[in-house]
Tab-separated table of C-alpha atoms and ligand atoms in Angstrom:
chain	number	residue	atom	x	y	z
A	13	MET	CA	0.000	0.000	0.000
A	14	ARG	CA	1.362	3.383	-0.965
A	15	ILE	CA	0.297	6.282	1.278
A	16	VAL	CA	1.071	9.963	0.824
A	17	HIS	CA	0.665	12.233	3.862
A	18	VAL	CA	0.290	15.942	3.103
A	19	LEU	CA	1.153	18.325	5.972
A	20	GLY	CA	1.712	22.062	6.090
A	21	THR	CA	1.224	23.763	9.450
A	22	ARG	CA	2.192	23.442	13.118
A	23	PRO	CA	-0.984	21.653	14.266
A	24	ASN	CA	-0.820	19.307	11.236
A	25	PHE	CA	2.557	17.986	12.375
A	26	VAL	CA	1.236	17.242	15.871
A	27	LYS	CA	-1.838	15.409	14.501
A	28	MET	CA	0.003	13.349	11.892
A	29	ALA	CA	3.131	12.267	13.803
A	30	PRO	CA	1.434	9.426	15.709
A	31	LEU	CA	-0.351	8.184	12.600
A	32	ILE	CA	2.824	7.961	10.524
A	33	ALA	CA	4.482	6.073	13.399
A	34	ALA	CA	1.501	3.742	13.906
A	35	ILE	CA	1.341	2.842	10.213
A	36	THR	CA	5.086	2.112	10.258
A	37	ARG	CA	4.568	-0.272	13.195
A	38	ARG	CA	1.362	-1.936	12.008
A	39	MET	CA	2.090	-2.095	8.258
A	40	PRO	CA	5.883	-2.265	7.928
A	41	ASP	CA	5.606	-2.998	4.204
A	42	ALA	CA	3.511	0.108	3.483
A	43	ASP	CA	5.301	2.690	1.385
A	44	GLN	CA	4.724	6.052	3.121
A	45	ALA	CA	5.784	9.412	1.720
A	46	ILE	CA	5.555	12.760	3.525
A	47	VAL	CA	4.815	15.928	1.570
A	48	HIS	CA	5.421	19.215	3.429
A	49	THR	CA	3.543	21.984	1.651
A	50	GLY	CA	5.645	24.722	3.303
A	51	GLN	CA	2.622	26.708	4.509
A	52	HIS	CA	4.536	27.073	7.783
A	53	TYR	CA	8.282	27.391	7.340
A	54	ASP	CA	9.949	29.150	10.318
A	55	ARG	CA	12.035	26.686	12.306
A	56	LEU	CA	9.841	27.217	15.409
A	57	MET	CA	6.662	26.632	13.346
A	58	SER	CA	7.907	23.564	11.467
A	59	GLU	CA	11.283	21.832	11.764
A	60	ILE	CA	11.288	21.682	15.556
A	61	PHE	CA	8.062	19.638	15.463
A	62	PHE	CA	9.619	17.029	13.164
A	63	GLU	CA	12.610	16.759	15.517
A	64	GLN	CA	10.682	16.615	18.799
A	65	LEU	CA	7.948	14.316	17.487
A	66	GLY	CA	10.403	12.023	15.692
A	67	VAL	CA	8.710	12.442	12.312
A	68	PRO	CA	10.963	11.429	9.387
A	69	ALA	CA	12.139	14.342	7.255
A	70	PRO	CA	9.680	15.146	4.455
A	71	ASP	CA	10.222	13.327	1.155
A	72	TYR	CA	8.927	16.342	-0.777
A	73	MET	CA	8.917	20.066	0.048
A	74	LEU	CA	6.419	22.140	-1.958
A	75	GLU	CA	7.632	25.446	-0.458
A	76	VAL	CA	4.361	27.284	-1.067
A	77	GLY	CA	5.041	29.808	1.741
A	78	SER	CA	2.658	32.575	2.749
A	79	GLY	CA	0.094	34.316	0.563
A	80	THR	CA	-3.596	34.942	0.143
A	81	HIS	CA	-5.977	32.015	0.527
A	82	ALA	CA	-6.257	31.561	-3.232
A	83	GLN	CA	-2.501	31.818	-3.754
A	84	GLN	CA	-1.676	29.321	-1.026
A	85	THR	CA	-4.353	26.853	-2.110
A	86	ALA	CA	-3.498	27.136	-5.787
A	87	ARG	CA	0.235	26.728	-5.198
A	88	VAL	CA	-0.299	23.534	-3.206
A	89	MET	CA	-2.548	22.137	-5.943
A	90	GLU	CA	-0.169	22.999	-8.772
A	91	ARG	CA	2.874	21.583	-7.030
A	92	LEU	CA	1.198	18.483	-5.575
A	93	GLU	CA	-0.550	17.323	-8.741
A	94	PRO	CA	2.531	16.181	-10.725
A	95	LEU	CA	3.875	14.442	-7.670
A	96	LEU	CA	0.657	12.448	-7.179
A	97	VAL	CA	0.491	11.642	-10.890
A	98	GLU	CA	4.001	10.246	-10.719
A	99	ASN	CA	3.589	8.354	-7.428
A	100	ARG	CA	-0.016	7.219	-7.907
A	101	PRO	CA	-0.602	6.426	-4.194
A	102	ASP	CA	-3.464	4.225	-2.959
A	103	LEU	CA	-4.354	6.835	-0.347
A	104	VAL	CA	-3.680	10.485	0.426
A	105	VAL	CA	-4.052	11.469	4.096
A	106	VAL	CA	-4.808	15.089	5.062
A	107	PRO	CA	-5.180	16.433	8.636
A	108	GLY	CA	-7.227	19.240	10.142
A	109	ASP	CA	-8.620	22.310	8.445
A	110	VAL	CA	-5.873	24.502	6.998
A	111	ASN	CA	-5.477	25.673	3.404
A	112	SER	CA	-2.974	22.881	2.706
A	113	THR	CA	-5.618	20.344	3.780
A	114	VAL	CA	-8.354	21.372	1.376
A	115	ALA	CA	-5.872	21.949	-1.456
A	116	ALA	CA	-4.380	18.471	-1.130
A	117	ALA	CA	-7.787	16.808	-0.841
A	118	LEU	CA	-9.063	18.573	-3.982
A	119	THR	CA	-5.945	17.661	-5.940
A	120	ALA	CA	-6.117	13.983	-4.999
A	121	VAL	CA	-9.836	13.510	-5.479
A	122	LYS	CA	-9.692	14.913	-9.015
A	123	LEU	CA	-7.021	12.340	-9.819
A	124	GLU	CA	-9.416	9.695	-8.419
A	125	ILE	CA	-7.027	8.923	-5.595
A	126	PRO	CA	-8.850	8.061	-2.342
A	127	VAL	CA	-8.517	10.659	0.420
A	128	ALA	CA	-8.617	10.121	4.179
A	129	HIS	CA	-9.393	13.159	6.352
A	130	LEU	CA	-8.014	13.112	9.886
A	131	GLU	CA	-9.994	15.187	12.441
A	132	SER	CA	-13.119	15.194	10.338
A	133	GLY	CA	-16.569	16.506	11.252
A	134	LEU	CA	-15.641	19.546	13.365
A	135	ARG	CA	-17.992	22.484	12.772
A	136	SER	CA	-18.097	25.954	14.305
A	137	TYR	CA	-21.138	26.775	12.125
A	138	ASP	CA	-19.350	30.060	11.392
A	139	ARG	CA	-18.603	30.369	7.685
A	140	THR	CA	-16.590	33.541	8.165
A	141	MET	CA	-13.799	31.284	9.481
A	142	PRO	CA	-11.567	30.091	6.648
A	143	GLU	CA	-11.115	26.807	8.501
A	144	GLU	CA	-14.873	26.122	8.436
A	145	ILE	CA	-14.918	26.283	4.623
A	146	ASN	CA	-11.852	24.041	4.496
A	147	ARG	CA	-13.502	21.476	6.784
A	148	ILE	CA	-16.810	21.366	4.939
A	149	VAL	CA	-15.199	20.959	1.522
A	150	THR	CA	-12.631	18.404	2.703
A	151	ASP	CA	-15.263	16.268	4.438
A	152	GLN	CA	-17.575	16.306	1.423
A	153	ILE	CA	-14.895	15.086	-0.980
A	154	SER	CA	-12.949	12.662	1.247
A	155	ASP	CA	-13.539	8.919	1.066
A	156	ILE	CA	-12.551	8.044	4.638
A	157	LEU	CA	-13.297	10.296	7.614
A	158	TYR	CA	-11.509	9.852	10.950
A	159	VAL	CA	-13.486	11.487	13.727
A	160	HIS	CA	-12.411	12.391	17.263
A	161	SER	CA	-15.678	13.147	19.056
A	162	GLU	CA	-19.305	12.156	19.050
A	163	GLU	CA	-20.483	15.640	18.044
A	164	ALA	CA	-18.296	15.450	14.966
A	165	LEU	CA	-20.033	12.243	13.938
A	166	ARG	CA	-23.415	13.954	14.348
A	167	ASN	CA	-22.269	16.928	12.224
A	168	LEU	CA	-21.355	14.590	9.366
A	169	GLU	CA	-24.677	12.793	9.653
A	170	LEU	CA	-26.522	16.155	9.475
A	171	GLU	CA	-24.687	16.927	6.222
A	172	GLY	CA	-25.875	13.648	4.742
A	173	ILE	CA	-22.467	11.989	4.695
A	174	PRO	CA	-22.938	8.192	4.673
A	175	ALA	CA	-22.172	6.677	8.080
A	176	GLU	CA	-19.901	3.997	6.585
A	177	ARG	CA	-17.394	6.680	5.545
A	178	ALA	CA	-16.896	7.909	9.122
A	179	HIS	CA	-14.831	6.165	11.820
A	180	PHE	CA	-14.807	7.289	15.444
A	181	VAL	CA	-11.180	6.654	16.334
A	182	GLY	CA	-10.203	9.262	18.942
A	183	ASN	CA	-7.811	12.187	18.950
A	184	THR	CA	-4.315	11.861	17.489
A	185	MET	CA	-3.312	15.278	18.884
A	186	ILE	CA	-3.791	13.742	22.322
A	187	ASP	CA	-1.768	10.693	21.172
A	188	SER	CA	1.198	13.035	20.619
A	189	LEU	CA	0.761	14.635	24.020
A	190	VAL	CA	0.506	11.248	25.767
A	191	ALA	CA	3.547	9.897	23.916
A	192	LEU	CA	5.692	12.817	25.096
A	193	GLN	CA	4.315	13.106	28.630
A	194	ASP	CA	7.449	11.715	30.301
A	195	ARG	CA	9.589	14.184	28.377
A	196	PHE	CA	7.617	17.414	28.923
A	197	GLN	CA	6.363	16.869	32.504
A	198	PRO	CA	9.782	17.396	34.176
A	199	LEU	CA	10.835	20.348	31.975
A	200	GLN	CA	9.290	23.256	33.926
A	201	SER	CA	9.926	25.493	30.912
A	202	CYS	CA	8.207	28.399	32.717
A	203	ARG	CA	11.289	28.819	34.908
A	204	GLU	CA	13.243	29.957	31.839
A	205	PHE	CA	10.988	33.016	31.910
A	206	GLY	CA	11.343	33.485	35.665
A	207	LEU	CA	7.846	32.074	36.343
A	208	GLU	CA	6.668	29.595	38.997
A	209	PRO	CA	4.462	26.635	38.006
A	210	GLY	CA	0.750	27.234	38.637
A	211	THR	CA	1.010	31.010	38.822
A	212	TYR	CA	0.805	32.398	35.292
A	213	LEU	CA	-1.628	32.922	32.421
A	214	LEU	CA	-0.379	31.331	29.179
A	215	VAL	CA	-1.704	33.086	26.056
A	216	THR	CA	-1.862	32.244	22.333
A	217	LEU	CA	-3.852	34.297	19.824
A	218	HIS	CA	-3.700	33.934	16.050
A	219	ARG	CA	-7.205	33.868	14.491
A	220	PRO	CA	-7.697	36.565	11.836
A	221	ALA	CA	-11.038	37.635	13.377
A	222	LEU	CA	-9.067	38.822	16.392
A	223	VAL	CA	-5.507	39.586	15.349
A	224	ASP	CA	-6.263	41.211	11.996
A	225	SER	CA	-8.596	43.684	13.718
A	226	PRO	CA	-8.225	46.448	16.352
A	227	LEU	CA	-9.502	43.879	18.863
A	228	LEU	CA	-5.905	42.648	19.137
A	229	PHE	CA	-4.867	45.901	20.803
A	230	GLU	CA	-7.861	45.727	23.155
A	231	ALA	CA	-6.682	42.230	24.094
A	232	VAL	CA	-3.157	43.488	24.822
A	233	ALA	CA	-4.596	46.282	27.002
A	234	ALA	CA	-6.647	43.719	28.958
A	235	LEU	CA	-3.595	41.458	29.315
A	236	ASN	CA	-1.611	44.390	30.706
A	237	GLN	CA	-4.355	44.762	33.312
A	238	VAL	CA	-4.355	41.026	34.188
A	239	SER	CA	-0.559	41.034	34.464
A	240	GLU	CA	-0.827	43.291	37.525
A	241	VAL	CA	-2.258	40.326	39.474
A	242	MET	CA	-1.001	37.331	37.468
A	243	PRO	CA	2.082	37.179	35.209
A	244	VAL	CA	1.239	36.616	31.553
A	245	LEU	CA	3.374	34.577	29.136
A	246	PHE	CA	2.448	35.021	25.476
A	247	PRO	CA	4.365	32.952	22.867
A	248	VAL	CA	3.471	34.954	19.780
A	249	HIS	CA	2.371	33.352	16.485
A	250	PRO	CA	4.076	34.968	13.454
A	251	ARG	CA	0.761	36.342	12.119
A	252	THR	CA	0.251	38.119	15.438
A	253	ARG	CA	3.887	39.206	15.724
A	254	ALA	CA	3.641	40.958	12.369
A	255	ARG	CA	0.609	42.946	13.582
A	256	LEU	CA	2.008	43.805	17.006
A	257	ALA	CA	5.496	44.814	15.863
A	258	GLY	CA	6.284	47.977	17.795
A	259	ASN	CA	2.584	48.945	18.026
A	260	ALA	CA	1.728	47.805	21.535
A	261	GLU	CA	2.686	49.044	25.007
A	262	LEU	CA	3.564	46.146	27.288
A	263	SER	CA	3.583	46.028	31.095
A	264	GLU	CA	6.533	44.490	32.891
A	265	ASN	CA	4.686	41.252	33.693
A	266	LEU	CA	3.363	40.692	30.183
A	267	HIS	CA	6.049	38.620	28.469
A	268	LEU	CA	5.830	38.356	24.681
A	269	VAL	CA	8.147	35.579	23.494
A	270	ASP	CA	8.831	33.521	20.360
A	271	PRO	CA	6.594	30.557	19.541
A	272	ALA	CA	7.591	27.712	21.864
A	273	GLY	CA	8.835	24.315	20.706
A	274	TYR	CA	6.217	21.598	21.110
A	275	LEU	CA	7.734	19.988	24.240
A	276	GLU	CA	8.301	23.390	25.818
A	277	PHE	CA	4.753	24.498	24.980
A	278	LEU	CA	3.224	21.353	26.492
A	279	SER	CA	5.263	21.991	29.622
A	280	LEU	CA	4.051	25.613	29.719
A	281	GLU	CA	0.440	24.435	29.318
A	282	ALA	CA	0.690	21.723	31.961
A	283	ASP	CA	2.178	24.162	34.500
A	284	ALA	CA	-0.093	27.141	33.691
A	285	GLY	CA	-2.551	28.590	36.194
A	286	ALA	CA	-4.843	29.129	33.200
A	287	VAL	CA	-4.663	29.445	29.419
A	288	LEU	CA	-6.219	32.104	27.187
A	289	THR	CA	-6.403	31.131	23.523
A	290	ASP	CA	-8.216	31.146	20.213
A	291	SER	CA	-6.421	27.983	19.054
A	292	GLY	CA	-8.328	24.820	18.266
A	293	GLY	CA	-5.701	22.342	19.416
A	294	ILE	CA	-4.989	24.139	22.662
A	295	GLN	CA	-8.646	23.847	23.726
A	296	GLU	CA	-8.191	20.078	23.377
A	297	GLU	CA	-4.820	19.798	25.107
A	298	THR	CA	-5.978	21.845	28.128
A	299	THR	CA	-9.055	19.633	28.374
A	300	TYR	CA	-6.860	16.552	28.515
A	301	LEU	CA	-4.483	18.180	31.018
A	302	GLY	CA	-7.332	19.576	33.172
A	303	ILE	CA	-6.013	23.150	32.941
A	304	PRO	CA	-8.639	25.958	32.899
A	305	CYS	CA	-8.899	27.344	29.372
A	306	PHE	CA	-10.562	30.598	28.267
A	307	THR	CA	-11.376	30.797	24.570
A	308	LEU	CA	-11.536	34.273	23.071
A	309	ARG	CA	-14.019	33.410	20.330
A	310	ASP	CA	-17.774	33.529	19.778
A	311	ASN	CA	-17.937	29.820	18.995
A	312	THR	CA	-15.949	26.621	19.056
A	313	GLU	CA	-15.906	23.590	16.791
A	314	ARG	CA	-14.874	21.605	19.877
A	315	PRO	CA	-17.978	21.798	22.145
A	316	VAL	CA	-16.909	18.695	24.078
A	317	THR	CA	-14.242	20.860	25.760
A	318	ILE	CA	-16.976	23.205	27.029
A	319	GLU	CA	-19.246	20.382	28.192
A	320	LEU	CA	-16.473	18.947	30.364
A	321	GLY	CA	-16.050	22.312	32.084
A	322	THR	CA	-12.343	22.915	31.391
A	323	ASN	CA	-12.989	25.404	28.582
A	324	ILE	CA	-14.947	28.641	28.957
A	325	LEU	CA	-16.044	30.503	25.837
A	326	LEU	CA	-15.439	34.197	26.593
A	327	GLY	CA	-16.791	35.446	23.266
A	328	LEU	CA	-14.778	37.616	20.889
A	329	ASP	CA	-14.710	40.250	23.631
A	330	PRO	CA	-11.239	41.259	24.895
A	331	ALA	CA	-12.736	43.203	27.819
A	332	ARG	CA	-13.704	39.853	29.368
A	333	ILE	CA	-10.034	38.856	29.694
A	334	ALA	CA	-9.972	40.957	32.863
A	335	GLU	CA	-12.409	38.465	34.474
A	336	ILE	CA	-9.976	35.546	34.261
A	337	PRO	CA	-8.131	35.939	37.603
A	338	GLY	CA	-11.464	36.175	39.459
A	339	ILE	CA	-12.934	33.132	37.715
A	340	ILE	CA	-9.939	30.913	38.460
A	341	ALA	CA	-9.800	32.090	42.067
A	342	GLY	CA	-13.418	30.923	42.435
A	343	ARG	CA	-12.851	27.475	40.929
A	344	ASP	CA	-12.876	24.290	42.979
A	345	PRO	CA	-9.196	23.222	42.858
A	346	GLU	CA	-10.245	19.571	43.302
A	347	ALA	CA	-12.648	19.628	40.326
A	348	SER	CA	-11.597	17.173	37.665
A	349	SER	CA	-13.162	15.303	34.800
A	350	ASP	CA	-12.205	12.374	32.613
A	351	PRO	CA	-11.021	13.196	29.100
A	352	PRO	CA	-13.577	12.733	26.300
A	353	PRO	CA	-14.107	9.145	25.059
A	354	LEU	CA	-11.161	7.728	23.065
A	355	TRP	CA	-8.841	10.635	23.902
A	356	ASP	CA	-6.537	8.003	25.317
A	357	GLY	CA	-3.320	8.039	23.319
A	358	ARG	CA	-4.373	5.175	21.022
A	359	ALA	CA	-6.266	6.884	18.189
A	360	ALA	CA	-3.501	6.414	15.628
A	361	ASP	CA	-3.287	2.692	16.419
A	362	ARG	CA	-7.026	2.384	15.737
A	363	ILE	CA	-6.574	4.089	12.362
A	364	ALA	CA	-3.619	1.866	11.475
A	365	ASP	CA	-5.714	-1.209	12.378
A	366	LEU	CA	-8.544	-0.001	10.121
A	367	LEU	CA	-6.109	0.645	7.259
A	368	ALA	CA	-4.442	-2.724	7.684
A	369	ASP	CA	-7.834	-4.467	7.592
B	4	UD1	C1	-2.899	28.742	9.660
B	4	UD1	C2	-4.270	28.137	9.425
B	4	UD1	C3	-5.037	28.105	10.733
B	4	UD1	C4	-4.249	27.404	11.822
B	4	UD1	C5	-2.865	28.018	11.958
B	4	UD1	C6	-2.052	27.204	12.932
B	4	UD1	C7	-5.304	28.527	7.215
B	4	UD1	C8	-6.333	29.313	6.494
B	4	UD1	N1	-5.060	28.929	8.478
B	4	UD1	O1	-3.082	30.080	10.065
B	4	UD1	O2	-6.252	27.408	10.552
B	4	UD1	O3	-4.946	27.509	13.039
B	4	UD1	O4	-2.211	28.003	10.669
B	4	UD1	O5	-0.970	27.921	13.452
B	4	UD1	O6	-4.763	27.603	6.669
B	4	UD1	N2	4.150	33.249	8.954
B	4	UD1	C9	5.493	33.339	9.229
B	4	UD1	N3	6.200	32.168	9.356
B	4	UD1	C10	5.630	30.943	9.207
B	4	UD1	C11	4.258	30.879	8.913
B	4	UD1	C12	3.525	32.043	8.797
B	4	UD1	O7	6.046	34.412	9.379
B	4	UD1	O8	6.344	29.918	9.335
B	4	UD1	C13	3.360	34.519	8.880
B	4	UD1	C14	3.254	35.109	7.499
B	4	UD1	O9	3.287	36.489	7.617
B	4	UD1	C15	1.867	34.666	7.056
B	4	UD1	C16	1.089	34.652	8.343
B	4	UD1	O10	2.036	34.234	9.330
B	4	UD1	O11	1.301	35.534	6.104
B	4	UD1	C17	-0.093	33.719	8.337
B	4	UD1	O12	0.287	32.381	7.943
B	4	UD1	P1	-0.797	31.406	7.270
B	4	UD1	O13	-0.207	30.057	7.095
B	4	UD1	O14	-1.396	32.041	6.071
B	4	UD1	O15	-1.967	31.358	8.309
B	4	UD1	P2	-1.930	31.143	9.887
B	4	UD1	O16	-2.417	32.379	10.532
B	4	UD1	O17	-0.606	30.579	10.295
B	5	UDP	N1	2.014	24.947	20.027
B	5	UDP	C1	3.406	24.955	20.183
B	5	UDP	N2	4.032	26.152	20.451
B	5	UDP	C2	3.359	27.328	20.579
B	5	UDP	C3	1.947	27.306	20.409
B	5	UDP	C4	1.315	26.110	20.112
B	5	UDP	O1	4.047	23.909	20.103
B	5	UDP	O2	3.998	28.363	20.834
B	5	UDP	C5	1.336	23.666	19.705
B	5	UDP	C6	0.218	23.296	20.652
B	5	UDP	O3	0.714	22.526	21.740
B	5	UDP	C7	-0.700	22.486	19.756
B	5	UDP	C8	-0.544	23.156	18.402
B	5	UDP	O4	0.715	23.835	18.456
B	5	UDP	O5	-0.264	21.138	19.678
B	5	UDP	C9	-1.676	24.108	18.127
B	5	UDP	O6	-1.380	24.876	16.997
B	5	UDP	P1	-2.066	26.274	16.670
B	5	UDP	O7	-2.626	26.854	17.902
B	5	UDP	O8	-1.074	27.043	15.902
B	5	UDP	O9	-3.201	25.854	15.633
B	5	UDP	P2	-4.741	25.408	15.772
B	5	UDP	O10	-4.794	24.244	16.682
B	5	UDP	O11	-5.509	26.596	16.250
B	5	UDP	O12	-5.130	25.091	14.375
């Protein structure tokens, strides 16, 4: 069996690493090739994930880089097509919801190559999010859909996608976290920034709805306010860095730093007093780790994280950031919940078993 995995962004690497490893273990004769689209390219957004997750170096680099949605999508399609024609794989695997995902799925399906979509069925029901369009299109045209939560299965059913295409396998992003638990738990990466475990607010913000609007500066003002009672550590995504550059006043206890390596970021999450984010993956990781998460968005495609009580949807309303210290002070420190079903570190093995069968 010849399998081509197409990856392009930071969260893609985290989701795909366990699957590539599980297929290698379960189907040693399978011929796997990794295509890196180059959507993310800074060392701290790309290479470090391959190293820390033990993913083999990509077989092909498409080097599409940054651009508008149409440019990025078109470049992936143009550069991937000849490669798929030449290799003629039995399956193309695409993760998540980024531009590289939909571009690769469209390219493969038009060559009549079967496509498997990892992390299928998530819906925010907000079509102003580019990711929502990418998810809907990718799910409609993929042949095999790997799903990580029961709501995702229901979303696919509501869109009339035949049940036999969808497989509830669990969450490979949590597989990566579980696999590296022994390595990140002892790190205490917060100490590198002079912070004590359990005391700080960890922040990531990168969604266009927030960072490409004046709301970003309202968020920084609110973080300055929070930092008077709770230090704030903000590893800044390159999209956000470009917008902030020299334009924001920062208090002494608001630390803006480079994006963290994956192991370091997991350590920062696990030791955080709370996390403020608009990331998809971070809502899931904090749920698994039992760390209070505040999501600065109007909606989430991951409602299971809200139902379990670890994640609070603040709305796209930076003023509400100021409420965070009070909310965490009022929380029951003993409160805990089990992770969602099948978020157990074995999702990739289930997929490899299905593929082998
Ligand atoms: C993309 C995904 C988003 C995902 C996020 C994960 C789409 C539409 N968006 O958003 O769903 O949550 O990745 O992090 O696919 N840049 C760099 N260096 C890099 C990468 C990007 O400087 O290595 C800068 C460039 O200025 C670029 C900007 O970041 O224009 C945005 O990058 P892009 O890949 O277009 O979107 P993200 O915001 O990263
Ligand atoms: N992450 C990281 N360093 C950082 C921020 C995030 O390693 O500085 C990891 C995080 O642990 C998670 C993934 O990147 O596994 C989430 O990626 P991101 O938030 O960029 O994308 P999203 O999940 O929103 O698509």
